[in-house]
Amino acid sequence: MRRSVSVDEDGKVRQAKRDPEGVRRDILSAAMEEFSLNGLSGGRIDEIAARTRTSKRMIYYYFGDKEGLYERVLEEAYAKVRGGESDLGLDALAPVAALTKLCRFTFDHHRANPAFIRMVMIENIHHGRHLLHSEAIRGLNRPAIEALESVLRRGQAEGVFRAGVEALELHWQISALSFFNVSNVATFSAIFGDSLFTADGQEQLSRHVAEMVLRYVLSPGHVGAISPSDG
Amino acid sequence: MRRSVSVDEDGKVRQAKRDPEGVRRDILSAAMEEFSLNGLSGGRIDEIAARTRTSKRMIYYYFGDKEGLYERVLEEAYAKVRGGESDLGLDALAPVAALTKLCRFTFDHHRANPAFIRMVMIENIHHGRHLLHSEAIRGLNRPAIEALESVLRRGQAEGVFRAGVEALELHWQISALSFFNVSNVATFSAIFGDSLFTADGQEQLSRHVAEMVLRYVLSPGHVGAISPSDG
DNA sequence: GGCTTTATGTACTGGTTGGTTAATAATGGG
DNA sequence: CCCATTATTAACCAACCAGTACATAAAGCC
């Protein structure tokens, strides 16, 4: 009943008596659910074990202790989310279109990955202590800046973007708007209603975030060219 | 040693044998430290009691249970932070100056209240469940929108601000940029370095956030009038 | 087919921690 | 000055929960 089922080369179904890598992934995915929902201190190992096809013992066998498991879950969260954002093909687009696409993608991508957002929130509550432990994660994020940097430089070279805008700072701004949109839904909508978080509200917000970023970087002569409320 | 000391009308120092209100405040402030640092599930009642001049029993006497205490701490956090932002005197300023001031104030104010930010993060992790319980908090935040609304309308009437910008959405944007700056320092600086979080970096970020918001609302003719990098 | 290594299940434990019991001291009203 | 109410203490408890002891089954190797 707790043996996983696999298909071998001949197409024959057979019981895979052992599947260490599968067990690992199973645990990781259950742990991601639990931790992203309840945090590190709120997450329960027994609960994670229960959501698994295997037992609590295996968690300690593969991950050492709770904190070790948490760190792997955090890494996994970053890896998964960064994996899904590889090639937007920005280089093939004109600077304005590229930046717009990047903004809208970032906004949507954050929105589509609430578990990742929650893991990052939780990690920030813990002052990023575990993130520092992990070499892997830090290297994972540089490409984002480089892609933005490239778009920015092209735009500045063409004269559509003004000088004096830094890629890192712009990335910070785009991230802020996209992150907050997911991280603070609960409190914001509790206080101000959920009008910004309906399907329509989110679509409009997404457009306006992109518009805000564009207006920020466009050089004086080109601001007027913005589509009044998208088209 | 655990009796608080007060001064009566004659200026005479005397032992205040009982001070219920003081005990309450003492507990609340210790609890705020503990919860904002470790979260609801991570916060320890014994730890809170230890930071108090009184005993653990008193916490249950005054606040019922852990969750009750947490909810009062959350209310307290909102009340304190909203109390400190009352009169910016925006009405006395020209729209552009008023909006700039509001942005920069919001940015700085968030930065000056990390415990509040952390409480809001934690509450969002809990899906805002406790915020909904509290009638008090929700009413507390409307004035912020109204102040912004008033500045916006004046600007639009004068023609400096373009039409089609909503106060609620703009508030969301300003909040996002100001909130993220505090909530995500740990992870952002772990990944991208702390150049944005030094004194200089923060000053520049603050200016650029205000500038971004301004550029977003200014009507076409007035964008050029922005000071290139502040002055 | 033995023998070592890897993987897994069951049952348990010891410390932690939210919450309580019972007794008592101060306070204020009449 | 008595009595009800409010405030406070110290010791206690039961549940919960991270982590472990022990036994054993499967795989890989020669």
Coordinates of C-alpha atoms (C1' of nucleotides) in Angstrom, one line a residue:
Chain A
M1 CA 0.0 0.0 0.0
R2 CA 2.9 2.4 0.6
R3 CA 5.0 1.0 -2.2
S4 CA 5.2 3.3 -5.1
V5 CA 4.4 2.0 -8.6
S6 CA 6.6 2.4 -11.6
V7 CA 6.8 1.2 -15.2
D8 CA 9.9 -0.5 -16.5
E9 CA 11.4 -0.5 -20.0
D10 CA 9.2 -3.3 -21.2
G11 CA 6.1 -1.3 -20.2
K12 CA 5.5 -3.8 -17.4
V13 CA 4.1 -2.4 -14.2
R14 CA 6.1 -3.5 -11.2
Q15 CA 6.4 -2.7 -7.6
A16 CA 9.4 -0.5 -7.0
K17 CA 10.3 -1.7 -3.6
R18 CA 12.8 1.1 -3.0
D19 CA 12.7 4.6 -4.3
P20 CA 15.0 6.9 -2.2
E21 CA 14.9 9.8 -4.5
G22 CA 11.1 9.6 -4.7
V23 CA 10.9 9.5 -0.9
R24 CA 13.1 12.6 -0.7
R25 CA 10.9 14.5 -3.2
D26 CA 7.8 13.3 -1.4
I27 CA 9.1 14.6 1.9
L28 CA 10.2 17.9 0.4
S29 CA 6.9 18.6 -1.2
A30 CA 5.0 17.8 2.0
A31 CA 7.4 19.9 4.0
M32 CA 7.0 22.8 1.6
E33 CA 3.2 22.8 2.1
E34 CA 3.5 22.6 5.8
F35 CA 6.3 25.2 6.3
S36 CA 4.9 27.7 3.8
L37 CA 1.6 27.4 5.6
N38 CA 2.7 27.4 9.2
G39 CA 6.2 28.7 9.2
L40 CA 9.3 27.1 10.7
S41 CA 8.3 27.1 14.3
G42 CA 4.6 26.5 13.5
G43 CA 5.3 23.6 11.1
R44 CA 5.0 20.2 12.6
I45 CA 7.2 17.3 11.7
D46 CA 4.5 14.8 12.5
E47 CA 2.2 16.7 10.2
I48 CA 4.7 16.6 7.4
A49 CA 5.2 12.8 8.0
A50 CA 1.5 12.3 7.9
R51 CA 1.2 13.9 4.5
T52 CA 4.0 11.7 3.2
R53 CA 3.8 8.1 1.9
T54 CA 6.7 7.4 4.3
S55 CA 7.4 7.8 8.0
K56 CA 8.8 10.4 10.3
R57 CA 11.9 8.4 10.7
M58 CA 12.8 9.0 7.0
I59 CA 12.7 12.8 7.5
Y60 CA 15.4 12.6 10.0
Y61 CA 17.2 10.0 7.9
Y62 CA 17.4 12.3 4.9
F63 CA 17.4 15.7 6.4
G64 CA 19.0 15.5 9.8
D65 CA 16.7 17.8 11.7
K66 CA 13.8 20.2 11.3
E67 CA 16.1 23.1 10.5
G68 CA 17.9 21.1 7.9
L69 CA 14.7 20.1 6.2
Y70 CA 13.5 23.7 6.3
E71 CA 16.7 24.9 4.6
R72 CA 16.3 22.4 1.8
V73 CA 12.7 23.4 1.4
L74 CA 13.8 27.0 1.1
E75 CA 16.4 26.2 -1.5
E76 CA 13.8 24.1 -3.4
A77 CA 11.4 27.0 -3.4
Y78 CA 14.0 29.4 -4.9
A79 CA 15.1 26.8 -7.4
K80 CA 11.6 26.0 -8.6
V81 CA 10.5 29.6 -8.9
R82 CA 13.7 30.7 -10.7
G83 CA 13.5 27.7 -13.0
G84 CA 10.2 28.9 -14.3
E85 CA 11.4 32.3 -15.4
S86 CA 14.3 31.4 -17.6
D87 CA 13.9 32.7 -21.1
L88 CA 11.5 35.6 -21.7
G89 CA 13.3 36.4 -24.9
L90 CA 13.7 40.0 -23.9
D91 CA 16.6 40.5 -26.2
A92 CA 14.4 40.1 -29.2
L93 CA 12.1 42.9 -28.1
A94 CA 12.4 46.7 -28.2
P95 CA 13.4 48.1 -24.8
V96 CA 10.0 49.5 -24.0
A97 CA 8.3 46.2 -24.9
A98 CA 10.9 44.2 -23.1
L99 CA 10.6 46.2 -19.9
T100 CA 6.8 46.0 -20.0
K101 CA 6.9 42.3 -20.5
L102 CA 9.4 41.8 -17.7
C103 CA 7.2 43.8 -15.3
R104 CA 4.1 42.0 -16.2
F105 CA 5.7 38.6 -16.1
T106 CA 7.3 39.3 -12.7
F107 CA 3.9 40.4 -11.3
D108 CA 2.1 37.4 -12.6
H109 CA 4.9 35.0 -11.7
H110 CA 4.9 36.1 -8.1
R111 CA 1.2 35.8 -8.0
A112 CA 1.3 32.3 -9.4
N113 CA 3.7 31.2 -6.6
P114 CA 2.3 32.1 -3.3
A115 CA 4.1 29.2 -1.5
F116 CA 7.4 30.7 -2.6
I117 CA 6.4 34.2 -1.4
R118 CA 5.4 32.8 1.9
M119 CA 8.7 31.0 2.3
V120 CA 10.5 34.2 1.6
M121 CA 8.3 36.1 4.1
I122 CA 9.0 33.4 6.7
E123 CA 12.7 33.5 6.0
N124 CA 12.7 37.3 6.5
I125 CA 11.0 36.8 9.8
H126 CA 14.1 34.7 10.7
H127 CA 16.4 37.5 9.5
G128 CA 17.5 35.5 6.5
R129 CA 19.7 33.3 8.7
H130 CA 19.1 30.1 6.7
L131 CA 19.5 31.8 3.4
L132 CA 23.0 32.8 4.3
H133 CA 23.7 29.2 5.1
S134 CA 22.9 28.2 1.6
E135 CA 25.5 28.9 -1.1
A136 CA 23.2 27.6 -3.8
I137 CA 20.4 30.3 -3.6
R138 CA 22.6 33.4 -3.8
G139 CA 24.0 32.5 -7.2
L140 CA 20.5 31.7 -8.5
N141 CA 19.3 35.3 -8.7
R142 CA 22.0 37.2 -10.5
P143 CA 20.6 36.4 -14.0
A144 CA 17.5 38.5 -13.1
I145 CA 19.6 41.6 -12.6
E146 CA 21.6 40.9 -15.7
A147 CA 18.6 40.6 -18.0
L148 CA 17.2 43.9 -16.6
E149 CA 20.6 45.6 -16.9
S150 CA 20.8 44.6 -20.6
V151 CA 17.3 45.9 -21.4
L152 CA 18.1 49.1 -19.5
R153 CA 21.4 49.7 -21.4
R154 CA 19.7 49.2 -24.7
G155 CA 17.0 51.6 -23.9
Q156 CA 19.5 54.2 -22.7
A157 CA 21.6 53.8 -25.8
E158 CA 18.5 54.3 -28.0
G159 CA 17.5 57.4 -25.9
V160 CA 14.1 56.0 -24.9
F161 CA 15.2 55.5 -21.4
R162 CA 16.7 58.3 -19.3
A163 CA 20.2 58.0 -17.7
G164 CA 20.6 57.6 -14.0
V165 CA 18.5 54.5 -13.5
E166 CA 20.2 51.6 -11.9
A167 CA 19.3 48.0 -12.7
L168 CA 19.6 46.8 -9.1
E169 CA 17.3 49.6 -7.8
L170 CA 14.8 49.0 -10.6
H171 CA 14.8 45.3 -9.8
W172 CA 14.1 46.2 -6.2
Q173 CA 11.2 48.4 -7.2
I174 CA 9.6 45.8 -9.5
S175 CA 10.1 43.2 -6.9
A176 CA 8.6 45.3 -4.2
L177 CA 5.4 45.9 -6.1
S178 CA 5.0 42.3 -7.2
F179 CA 5.9 40.8 -3.9
F180 CA 3.7 43.0 -1.7
N181 CA 0.8 42.2 -4.0
V182 CA 1.0 38.6 -2.8
S183 CA 2.5 38.9 0.7
N184 CA 0.1 41.5 2.0
V185 CA -3.2 40.5 0.4
A186 CA -4.6 39.3 3.7
T187 CA -4.0 42.5 5.8
F188 CA -4.6 44.9 2.9
S189 CA -7.9 43.4 1.9
A190 CA -9.0 43.1 5.5
I191 CA -8.5 46.8 5.9
F192 CA -9.4 48.3 2.5
G193 CA -11.6 45.7 1.0
D194 CA -10.7 43.3 -1.8
S195 CA -11.4 45.5 -4.8
L196 CA -7.7 45.4 -5.9
F197 CA -7.6 41.6 -5.6
T198 CA -10.4 40.5 -7.8
A199 CA -9.6 39.3 -11.3
D200 CA -10.2 42.7 -12.8
G201 CA -8.4 44.5 -10.0
Q202 CA -5.3 42.4 -10.4
E203 CA -5.3 42.8 -14.1
Q204 CA -5.4 46.6 -13.7
L205 CA -2.8 46.5 -11.0
S206 CA -0.5 44.5 -13.2
R207 CA -0.9 47.0 -16.0
H208 CA -0.4 50.0 -13.7
V209 CA 2.7 48.5 -12.1
A210 CA 4.2 48.1 -15.5
E211 CA 3.1 51.6 -16.4
M212 CA 4.6 53.0 -13.2
V213 CA 7.9 51.4 -13.9
L214 CA 7.9 52.6 -17.5
R215 CA 7.1 56.2 -16.6
Y216 CA 9.9 56.1 -14.1
V217 CA 12.5 55.1 -16.7
L218 CA 11.3 56.8 -19.9
S219 CA 13.2 59.8 -21.0
P220 CA 11.3 63.1 -21.1
G221 CA 10.5 63.1 -24.8
H222 CA 9.0 59.6 -24.7
V223 CA 6.6 59.7 -21.8
G224 CA 3.8 61.0 -23.9
A225 CA 3.9 57.9 -26.0
I226 CA 2.5 55.7 -23.3
S227 CA -0.8 54.1 -24.1
P228 CA -3.3 55.9 -21.8
S229 CA -4.6 52.8 -20.1
D230 CA -3.2 50.0 -22.1
G231 CA -4.7 48.9 -25.4
Chain B
M1 CA 12.0 45.1 43.8
R2 CA 9.1 44.3 41.7
R3 CA 6.9 47.1 42.9
S4 CA 6.8 50.0 40.6
V5 CA 7.6 53.4 41.9
S6 CA 5.5 56.5 41.4
V7 CA 5.4 60.1 42.5
D8 CA 2.3 61.5 44.1
E9 CA 0.9 65.1 43.9
D10 CA 3.1 66.3 46.7
G11 CA 6.2 65.2 44.9
K12 CA 6.7 62.4 47.5
V13 CA 8.0 59.1 46.2
R14 CA 5.9 56.2 47.3
Q15 CA 5.5 52.5 46.6
A16 CA 2.6 51.9 44.3
K17 CA 1.6 48.6 45.6
R18 CA -0.8 47.9 42.8
D19 CA -0.7 49.2 39.2
P20 CA -3.0 47.1 37.0
E21 CA -2.7 49.4 34.0
G22 CA 1.0 49.5 34.3
V23 CA 1.2 45.7 34.4
R24 CA -1.0 45.4 31.3
R25 CA 1.3 47.8 29.4
D26 CA 4.3 46.0 30.7
I27 CA 3.0 42.7 29.4
L28 CA 2.0 44.2 26.1
S29 CA 5.3 45.7 25.4
A30 CA 7.2 42.5 26.3
A31 CA 4.8 40.5 24.2
M32 CA 5.3 42.9 21.2
E33 CA 9.0 42.3 21.4
E34 CA 8.6 38.6 21.6
F35 CA 6.0 38.1 19.0
S36 CA 7.4 40.5 16.5
L37 CA 10.7 38.7 16.8
N38 CA 9.5 35.1 16.8
G39 CA 6.0 35.1 15.5
L40 CA 2.9 33.7 17.0
S41 CA 3.8 30.1 17.1
G42 CA 7.5 30.9 17.8
G43 CA 6.8 33.3 20.6
R44 CA 7.0 31.8 24.1
I45 CA 4.7 32.9 26.9
D46 CA 7.4 32.0 29.4
E47 CA 9.8 34.3 27.6
I48 CA 7.3 37.1 27.6
A49 CA 6.7 36.6 31.3
A50 CA 10.4 36.6 32.0
R51 CA 10.8 40.0 30.3
T52 CA 8.0 41.4 32.5
R53 CA 8.1 42.7 36.0
T54 CA 5.2 40.4 36.7
S55 CA 4.4 36.7 36.4
K56 CA 3.1 34.4 33.7
R57 CA -0.2 34.0 35.6
M58 CA -0.9 37.7 35.0
I59 CA -0.7 37.2 31.2
Y60 CA -3.5 34.8 31.4
Y61 CA -5.4 36.9 33.9
Y62 CA -5.4 39.9 31.6
F63 CA -5.4 38.4 28.2
G64 CA -7.0 35.0 28.5
D65 CA -4.7 33.0 26.2
K66 CA -1.8 33.3 23.8
E67 CA -4.0 34.2 20.9
G68 CA -5.8 36.8 22.9
L69 CA -2.5 38.4 23.8
Y70 CA -1.3 38.3 20.3
E71 CA -4.4 40.0 19.0
R72 CA -4.0 42.8 21.5
V73 CA -0.4 43.2 20.5
L74 CA -1.4 43.4 16.9
E75 CA -4.0 46.1 17.7
E76 CA -1.4 48.0 19.8
A77 CA 1.1 47.9 16.9
Y78 CA -1.4 49.4 14.5
A79 CA -2.6 52.0 17.0
K80 CA 1.0 53.1 17.8
V81 CA 2.1 53.4 14.3
R82 CA -1.0 55.1 13.0
G83 CA -0.8 57.5 16.0
G84 CA 2.6 58.7 14.9
E85 CA 1.5 59.8 11.5
S86 CA -1.4 62.1 12.3
D87 CA -0.9 65.6 10.9
L88 CA 1.6 66.1 8.1
G89 CA -0.1 69.3 7.2
L90 CA -0.5 68.3 3.6
D91 CA -3.4 70.6 3.0
A92 CA -1.1 73.6 3.4
L93 CA 1.2 72.4 0.7
A94 CA 1.0 72.5 -3.1
P95 CA 0.0 69.0 -4.5
V96 CA 3.4 68.1 -5.8
A97 CA 5.1 69.0 -2.5
A98 CA 2.3 67.3 -0.5
L99 CA 2.6 64.1 -2.4
T100 CA 6.4 64.1 -2.2
K101 CA 6.2 64.7 1.5
L102 CA 3.7 61.9 2.0
C103 CA 5.9 59.4 0.1
R104 CA 9.0 60.3 1.9
F105 CA 7.2 60.3 5.3
T106 CA 5.7 56.9 4.6
F107 CA 9.0 55.4 3.5
D108 CA 10.8 56.7 6.6
H109 CA 7.9 55.9 9.0
H110 CA 7.9 52.3 7.9
R111 CA 11.6 52.2 8.3
A112 CA 11.4 53.5 11.8
N113 CA 8.9 50.9 12.9
P114 CA 10.3 47.5 12.1
A115 CA 8.4 45.8 14.9
F116 CA 5.1 47.0 13.3
I117 CA 6.2 45.7 9.9
R118 CA 7.1 42.4 11.4
M119 CA 3.8 42.1 13.1
V120 CA 2.0 42.7 9.8
M121 CA 4.2 40.1 8.1
I122 CA 3.4 37.6 10.7
E123 CA -0.3 38.4 10.5
N124 CA -0.2 37.9 6.8
I125 CA 1.4 34.5 7.3
H126 CA -1.7 33.7 9.4
H127 CA -3.9 35.0 6.6
G128 CA -5.1 38.0 8.5
R129 CA -7.3 35.8 10.6
H130 CA -6.8 37.9 13.8
L131 CA -7.0 41.2 12.0
L132 CA -10.5 40.3 11.0
H133 CA -11.3 39.6 14.6
S134 CA -10.4 43.1 15.6
E135 CA -13.0 45.8 14.7
A136 CA -10.7 48.5 16.0
I137 CA -7.9 48.2 13.5
R138 CA -9.9 48.4 10.3
G139 CA -11.3 51.8 11.1
L140 CA -7.8 53.1 11.9
N141 CA -6.5 53.2 8.4
R142 CA -9.2 55.0 6.4
P143 CA -7.7 58.5 7.2
A144 CA -4.6 57.6 5.2
I145 CA -6.6 57.1 2.1
E146 CA -8.6 60.2 2.6
A147 CA -5.5 62.4 3.0
L148 CA -4.1 61.0 -0.2
E149 CA -7.4 61.3 -2.0
S150 CA -7.6 65.0 -1.1
V151 CA -4.1 65.7 -2.4
L152 CA -4.8 63.9 -5.6
R153 CA -8.0 65.7 -6.2
R154 CA -6.3 69.1 -5.7
G155 CA -3.6 68.1 -8.0
Q156 CA -6.0 67.0 -10.7
A157 CA -8.1 70.1 -10.3
E158 CA -4.9 72.2 -10.8
G159 CA -4.0 70.1 -13.8
V160 CA -0.6 69.1 -12.4
F161 CA -1.8 65.5 -11.9
R162 CA -3.3 63.5 -14.7
A163 CA -6.7 61.9 -14.4
G164 CA -7.3 58.2 -13.9
V165 CA -5.2 57.7 -10.9
E166 CA -7.1 56.2 -7.9
A167 CA -6.2 57.0 -4.3
L168 CA -6.5 53.4 -3.1
E169 CA -4.3 52.1 -5.8
L170 CA -1.7 54.8 -5.2
H171 CA -1.8 54.1 -1.5
W172 CA -1.2 50.5 -2.4
Q173 CA 1.8 51.4 -4.5
I174 CA 3.4 53.7 -1.9
S175 CA 2.8 51.1 0.8
A176 CA 4.3 48.3 -1.3
L177 CA 7.5 50.2 -1.9
S178 CA 7.8 51.3 1.7
F179 CA 6.8 48.0 3.2
F180 CA 9.0 45.8 1.1
N181 CA 12.0 48.0 2.0
V182 CA 11.7 46.8 5.6
S183 CA 10.1 43.4 5.3
N184 CA 12.6 42.0 2.8
V185 CA 15.9 43.5 3.8
A186 CA 17.2 40.2 5.0
T187 CA 16.6 38.1 1.9
F188 CA 17.3 41.0 -0.5
S189 CA 20.6 42.0 1.0
A190 CA 21.6 38.3 1.4
I191 CA 21.2 37.9 -2.3
F192 CA 22.2 41.2 -3.8
G193 CA 24.3 42.8 -1.1
D194 CA 23.4 45.6 1.2
S195 CA 24.2 48.6 -1.1
L196 CA 20.6 49.7 -1.0
F197 CA 20.4 49.5 2.7
T198 CA 23.3 51.6 3.8
A199 CA 22.4 55.1 5.0
D200 CA 23.2 56.6 1.6
G201 CA 21.4 53.8 -0.2
Q202 CA 18.3 54.3 1.8
E203 CA 18.3 58.0 1.3
Q204 CA 18.5 57.5 -2.4
L205 CA 15.9 54.9 -2.4
S206 CA 13.6 57.2 -0.5
R207 CA 14.1 59.9 -3.0
H208 CA 13.6 57.6 -5.9
V209 CA 10.4 56.1 -4.5
A210 CA 8.9 59.6 -4.2
E211 CA 10.1 60.3 -7.7
M212 CA 8.6 57.2 -9.1
V213 CA 5.3 58.0 -7.5
L214 CA 5.4 61.5 -8.8
R215 CA 6.3 60.5 -12.3
Y216 CA 3.4 58.1 -12.2
V217 CA 0.8 60.8 -11.4
L218 CA 2.1 63.9 -13.0
S219 CA 0.3 65.0 -16.2
P220 CA 2.3 65.0 -19.4
G221 CA 3.2 68.7 -19.4
H222 CA 4.6 68.7 -15.8
V223 CA 6.9 65.7 -15.9
G224 CA 9.8 67.6 -17.2
A225 CA 9.7 69.9 -14.2
I226 CA 11.0 67.2 -11.9
S227 CA 14.3 67.9 -10.2
P228 CA 16.8 65.6 -12.0
S229 CA 18.0 63.8 -8.9
D230 CA 16.6 65.9 -6.1
G231 CA 18.4 69.1 -5.0
Chain C
dG1 C1' 24.9 -17.0 -0.9
dG2 C1' 27.1 -14.4 2.6
dC3 C1' 28.1 -9.6 4.0
dT4 C1' 28.2 -4.7 4.0
dT5 C1' 25.6 -0.7 3.1
dT6 C1' 21.5 1.7 2.4
dA7 C1' 16.8 2.3 3.5
dT8 C1' 12.6 1.9 6.3
dG9 C1' 9.0 1.0 10.1
dT10 C1' 7.6 0.9 15.2
dA11 C1' 7.7 2.4 19.5
dC12 C1' 9.4 5.3 22.7
dT13 C1' 11.3 9.5 25.5
dG14 C1' 12.5 13.7 27.6
dG15 C1' 12.2 18.3 27.5
dT16 C1' 9.2 22.1 26.4
dT17 C1' 5.2 24.9 26.9
dG18 C1' 0.4 26.6 27.0
dG19 C1' -2.5 26.7 30.5
dT20 C1' -4.3 25.8 35.5
dT21 C1' -5.0 25.2 40.7
dA22 C1' -5.2 26.9 45.0
dA23 C1' -4.1 30.0 48.1
dT24 C1' -3.5 34.9 49.4
dA25 C1' -2.7 39.8 49.5
dA26 C1' -4.3 44.4 48.5
dT27 C1' -8.3 47.5 47.6
dG28 C1' -12.5 49.8 48.0
dG29 C1' -17.4 50.3 49.2
dG30 C1' -20.8 50.5 52.9
Chain D
dC1 C1' -13.8 47.4 60.0
dC2 C1' -15.9 43.8 57.5
dC3 C1' -16.6 41.7 53.0
dA4 C1' -16.6 41.3 48.1
dT5 C1' -13.8 42.1 44.4
dT6 C1' -9.6 42.6 42.1
dA7 C1' -4.8 41.5 41.6
dT8 C1' -1.0 38.5 42.3
dT9 C1' 2.2 34.4 43.5
dA10 C1' 4.3 29.8 43.3
dA11 C1' 3.8 25.3 42.1
dC12 C1' 1.9 22.2 39.2
dC13 C1' 0.1 19.4 35.0
dA14 C1' -1.0 17.3 30.7
dA15 C1' -0.3 17.5 26.0
dC16 C1' 2.6 18.1 22.5
dC17 C1' 6.5 17.4 19.7
dA18 C1' 11.4 17.2 18.1
dG19 C1' 14.3 13.7 18.0
dT20 C1' 16.1 8.5 19.0
dA21 C1' 16.7 3.3 19.9
dC22 C1' 16.2 -0.7 18.0
dA23 C1' 15.2 -4.0 14.9
dT24 C1' 15.0 -5.3 10.1
dA25 C1' 14.4 -5.5 5.2
dA26 C1' 16.1 -4.7 0.7
dA27 C1' 20.2 -3.8 -2.6
dG28 C1' 24.6 -4.1 -4.2
dC29 C1' 28.9 -6.6 -4.3
dC30 C1' 32.1 -10.4 -4.8

